[in-house]
Coordinates of C-alpha atoms in Angstrom, one line a residue:
X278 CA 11.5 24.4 25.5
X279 CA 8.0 25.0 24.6
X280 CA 8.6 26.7 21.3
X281 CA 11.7 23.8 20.4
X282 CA 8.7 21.3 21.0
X283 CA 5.8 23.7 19.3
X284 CA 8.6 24.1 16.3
X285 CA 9.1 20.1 16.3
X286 CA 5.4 19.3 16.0
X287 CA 5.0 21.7 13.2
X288 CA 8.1 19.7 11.5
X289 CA 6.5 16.7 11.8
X290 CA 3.4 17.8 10.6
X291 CA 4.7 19.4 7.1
X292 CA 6.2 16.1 6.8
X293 CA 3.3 14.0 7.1
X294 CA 1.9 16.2 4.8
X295 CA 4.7 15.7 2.5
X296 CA 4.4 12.1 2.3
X297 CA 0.7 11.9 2.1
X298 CA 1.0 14.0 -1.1
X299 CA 3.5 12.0 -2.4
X300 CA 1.4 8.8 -1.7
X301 CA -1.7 10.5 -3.0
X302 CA 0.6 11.1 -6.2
X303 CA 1.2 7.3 -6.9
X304 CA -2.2 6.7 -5.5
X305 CA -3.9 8.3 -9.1
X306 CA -1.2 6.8 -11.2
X307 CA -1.3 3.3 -10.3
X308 CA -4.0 2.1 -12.8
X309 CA -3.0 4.1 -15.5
X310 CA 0.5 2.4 -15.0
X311 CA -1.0 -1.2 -14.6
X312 CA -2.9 -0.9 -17.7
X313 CA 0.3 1.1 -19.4
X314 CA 2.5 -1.9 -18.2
X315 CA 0.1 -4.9 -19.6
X316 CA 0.5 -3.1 -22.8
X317 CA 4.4 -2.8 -22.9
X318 CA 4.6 -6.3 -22.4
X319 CA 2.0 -7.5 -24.6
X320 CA -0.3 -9.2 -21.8
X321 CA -4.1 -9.3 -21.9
X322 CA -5.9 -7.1 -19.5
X323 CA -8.6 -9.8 -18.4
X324 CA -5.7 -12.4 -17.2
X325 CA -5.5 -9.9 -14.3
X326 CA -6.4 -12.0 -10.7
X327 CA -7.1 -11.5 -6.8
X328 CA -5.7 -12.7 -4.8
X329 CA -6.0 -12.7 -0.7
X330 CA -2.8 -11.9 1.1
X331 CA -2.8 -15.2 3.3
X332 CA -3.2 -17.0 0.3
X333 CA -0.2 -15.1 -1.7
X334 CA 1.7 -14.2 1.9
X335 CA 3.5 -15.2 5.5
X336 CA 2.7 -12.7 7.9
X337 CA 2.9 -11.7 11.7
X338 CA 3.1 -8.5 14.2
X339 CA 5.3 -7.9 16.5
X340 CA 5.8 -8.1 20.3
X341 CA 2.7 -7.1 22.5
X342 CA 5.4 -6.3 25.1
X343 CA 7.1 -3.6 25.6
X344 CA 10.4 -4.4 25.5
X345 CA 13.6 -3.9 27.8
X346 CA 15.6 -1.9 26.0
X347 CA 19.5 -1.8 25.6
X348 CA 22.2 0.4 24.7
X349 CA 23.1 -2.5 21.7
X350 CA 22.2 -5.3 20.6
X351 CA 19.3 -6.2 17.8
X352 CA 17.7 -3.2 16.4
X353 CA 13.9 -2.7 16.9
X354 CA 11.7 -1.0 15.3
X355 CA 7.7 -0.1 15.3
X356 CA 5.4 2.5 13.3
X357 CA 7.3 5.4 14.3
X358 CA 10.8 4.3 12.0
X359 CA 8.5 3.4 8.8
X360 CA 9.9 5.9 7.1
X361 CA 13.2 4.8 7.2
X362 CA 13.3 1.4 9.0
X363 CA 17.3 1.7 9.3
X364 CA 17.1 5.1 11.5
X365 CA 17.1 3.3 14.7
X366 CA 17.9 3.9 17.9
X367 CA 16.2 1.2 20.2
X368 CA 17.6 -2.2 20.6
X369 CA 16.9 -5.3 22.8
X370 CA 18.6 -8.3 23.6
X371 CA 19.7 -11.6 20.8
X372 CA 18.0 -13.6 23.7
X373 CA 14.4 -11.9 23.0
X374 CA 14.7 -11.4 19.6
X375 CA 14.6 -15.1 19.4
X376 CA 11.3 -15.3 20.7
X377 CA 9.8 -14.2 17.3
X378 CA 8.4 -17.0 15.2
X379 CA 8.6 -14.8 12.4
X380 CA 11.8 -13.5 11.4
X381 CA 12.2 -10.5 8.3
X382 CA 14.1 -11.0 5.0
X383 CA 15.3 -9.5 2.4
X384 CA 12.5 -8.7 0.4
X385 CA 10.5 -8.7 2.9
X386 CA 7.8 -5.7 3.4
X387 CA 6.9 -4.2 6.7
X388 CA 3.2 -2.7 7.1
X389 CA 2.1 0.0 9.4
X390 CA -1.1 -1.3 11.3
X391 CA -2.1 0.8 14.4
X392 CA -2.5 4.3 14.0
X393 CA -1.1 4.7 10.6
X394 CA -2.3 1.8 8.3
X395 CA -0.8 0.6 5.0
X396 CA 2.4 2.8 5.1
X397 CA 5.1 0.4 3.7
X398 CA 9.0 -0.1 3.9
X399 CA 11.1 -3.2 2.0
X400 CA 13.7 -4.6 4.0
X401 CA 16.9 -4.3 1.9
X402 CA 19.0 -7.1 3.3
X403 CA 19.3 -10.3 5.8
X404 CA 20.1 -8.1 9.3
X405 CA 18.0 -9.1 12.2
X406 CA 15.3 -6.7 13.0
X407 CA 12.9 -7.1 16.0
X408 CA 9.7 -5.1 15.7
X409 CA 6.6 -3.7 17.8
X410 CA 3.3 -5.1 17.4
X411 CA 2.3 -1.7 15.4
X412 CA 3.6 -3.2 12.0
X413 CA 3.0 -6.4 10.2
X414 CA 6.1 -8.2 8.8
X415 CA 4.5 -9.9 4.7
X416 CA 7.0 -12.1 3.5
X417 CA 4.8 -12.6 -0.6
X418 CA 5.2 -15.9 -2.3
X419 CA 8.1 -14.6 -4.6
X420 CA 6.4 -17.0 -7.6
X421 CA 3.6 -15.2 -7.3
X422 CA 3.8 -11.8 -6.6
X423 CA 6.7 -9.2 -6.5
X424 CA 7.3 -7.8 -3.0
X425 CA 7.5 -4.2 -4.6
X426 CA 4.4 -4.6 -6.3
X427 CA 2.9 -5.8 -3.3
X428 CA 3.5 -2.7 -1.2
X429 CA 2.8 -0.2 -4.4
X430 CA -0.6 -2.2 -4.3
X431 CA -1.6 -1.4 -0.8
X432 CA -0.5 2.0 -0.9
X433 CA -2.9 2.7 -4.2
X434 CA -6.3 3.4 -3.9
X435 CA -7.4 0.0 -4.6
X436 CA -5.2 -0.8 -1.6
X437 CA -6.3 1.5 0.3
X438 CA -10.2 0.6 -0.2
X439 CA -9.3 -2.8 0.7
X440 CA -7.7 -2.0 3.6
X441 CA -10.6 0.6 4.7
X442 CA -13.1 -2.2 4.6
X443 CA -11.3 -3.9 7.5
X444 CA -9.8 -1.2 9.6
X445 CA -11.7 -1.0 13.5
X446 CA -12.3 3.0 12.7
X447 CA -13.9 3.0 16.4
X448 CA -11.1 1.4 17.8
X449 CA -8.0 4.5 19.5
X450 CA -6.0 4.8 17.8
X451 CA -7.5 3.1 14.9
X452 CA -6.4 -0.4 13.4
X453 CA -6.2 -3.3 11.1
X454 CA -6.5 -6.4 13.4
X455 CA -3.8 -9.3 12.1
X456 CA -6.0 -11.8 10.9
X457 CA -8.1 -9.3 8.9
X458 CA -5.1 -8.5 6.9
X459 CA -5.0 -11.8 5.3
X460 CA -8.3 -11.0 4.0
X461 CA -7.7 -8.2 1.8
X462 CA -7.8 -9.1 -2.0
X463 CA -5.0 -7.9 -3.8
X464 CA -4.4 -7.2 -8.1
X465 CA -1.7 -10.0 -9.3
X466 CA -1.1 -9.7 -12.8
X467 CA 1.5 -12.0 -14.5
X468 CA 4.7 -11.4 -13.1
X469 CA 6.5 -9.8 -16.0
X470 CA 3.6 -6.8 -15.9
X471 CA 4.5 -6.9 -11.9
X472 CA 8.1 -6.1 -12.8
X473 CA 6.9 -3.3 -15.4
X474 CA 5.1 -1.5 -13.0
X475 CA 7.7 -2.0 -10.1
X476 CA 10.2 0.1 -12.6
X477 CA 7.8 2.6 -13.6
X478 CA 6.4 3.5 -10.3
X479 CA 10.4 3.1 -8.6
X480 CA 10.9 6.0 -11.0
X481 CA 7.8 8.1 -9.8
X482 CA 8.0 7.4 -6.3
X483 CA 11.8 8.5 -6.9
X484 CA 11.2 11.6 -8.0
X485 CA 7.9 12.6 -5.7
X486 CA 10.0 12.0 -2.9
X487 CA 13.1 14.2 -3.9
X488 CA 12.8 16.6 -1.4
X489 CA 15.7 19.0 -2.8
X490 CA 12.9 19.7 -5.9
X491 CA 10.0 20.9 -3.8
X492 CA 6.7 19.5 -4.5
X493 CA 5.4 21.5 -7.6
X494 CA 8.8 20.5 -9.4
X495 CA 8.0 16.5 -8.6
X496 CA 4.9 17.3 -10.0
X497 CA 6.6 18.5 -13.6
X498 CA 8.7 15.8 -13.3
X499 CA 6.5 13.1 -12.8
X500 CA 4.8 14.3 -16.1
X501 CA 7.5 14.2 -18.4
X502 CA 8.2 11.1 -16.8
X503 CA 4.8 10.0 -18.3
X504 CA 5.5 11.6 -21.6
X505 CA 8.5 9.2 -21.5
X506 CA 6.7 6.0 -21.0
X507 CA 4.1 7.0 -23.5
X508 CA 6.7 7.1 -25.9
X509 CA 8.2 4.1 -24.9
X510 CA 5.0 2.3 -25.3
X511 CA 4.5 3.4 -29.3
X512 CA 8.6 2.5 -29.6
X513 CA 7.8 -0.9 -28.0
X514 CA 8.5 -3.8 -30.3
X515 CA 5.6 -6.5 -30.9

């Protein structure tokens, strides 16, 4: 039993690594992409804005509680299911999922917040999903800023220093305290350079995570995948 549990840890460990390549990846791309993107479609670089995310977004944790679980019923989730927020296999009652003044979307972004801070996951659809008080449901202004964008924004370095400035480091495990979130300032070009980036970086983030191709093979793919857009870029009519 001790090995089975030694050999699990291990597993989870090469897959955190995995990931925190992967986000390192589109980490170092993302301004070369924003600036690559106002280009494509012709915008000027200075009418680039921040915005803070209570003034772009809705936003709320989760339960404090701990919740009575059941064998069906509405599926919860917390920092552990980031990864894939549909692999569930918790679930508590319609009559306490209806406690939550904040209820997710499609479109929707979930945030990681305790722990792990500024890992993201979309919600793909309308299903009801409670949630732990370790993520942050962001339901973004739509007119304003892309929901994709959004999460490729807080997972970049610029993100990710905005985030740092307001994380409780002393605090165990460490955190982002809910009201502090709203304070973090966040790049919103115009929304058609939003949409340009959202399908270049889907593309990267597609292939970093492939894990069939094994790291260093992302890695060559992601730079023809650049070659591509470069090319794209001198093609693109004025």
């Amino acid at each position: 039993m001790v090995r089975i549990e030694s050999n699990r840890i291990e597993s989870n460990r090469i897959e955190s690594n995995r990931i925190e390549s992967n986000r390192i990846l589109i980490a170092n791309s993302y301004l070369d992409i924003l600036h690559e993107a106002f280009n494509i479609v012709g915008a000027i670089i200075p009418t680039l804005k921040y915005k803070y995310i209570e003034d772009i977004c809705v936003y709320a944790d989760g339960t404090h509680q701990t919740p009575k679980y059941k064998n069906y019923g509405i599926p919860f989730i917390s920092v552990e299911n980031i990864q894939n927020i549909y692999n569930i296999n918790k679930f508590i009652s319609k009559e306490d999922y209806e406690s939550y003044k904040l209820k997710p979307e499609k479109g929707d972004l979930f945030m990681t917040r305790i722990g792990d801070i500024g890992t993201c996951a979309i919600v793909n659809d309308d299903r009801d999903m409670a949630y732990y008080v370790t993520l942050a449901l962001i339901k973004p202004d739509r007119k304003i800023i892309n929901s994709k964008f959004l999460k490729f924004f807080i997972e970049s370095k610029l993100g990710r220093r905005e985030l740092n400035k307001r994380i409780l480091h002393t605090a165990n495990p460490i955190k982002i305290n809910l009201k502090d979130i709203g304070k973090i300032k966040v790049l919103v070009p115009p929304m058609e350079v939003q949409e340009q980036v959202v399908s270049i970086l889907d593309k990267f983030d597609k292939l970093v995570n492939d894990i069939n191709e094994g790291l260093p093979k992302e890695i060559e793919l992601r730079q023809k995948q650049y070659e591509y857009y470069r090319e794209r870029l001198l093609n693109f009519p004025k």
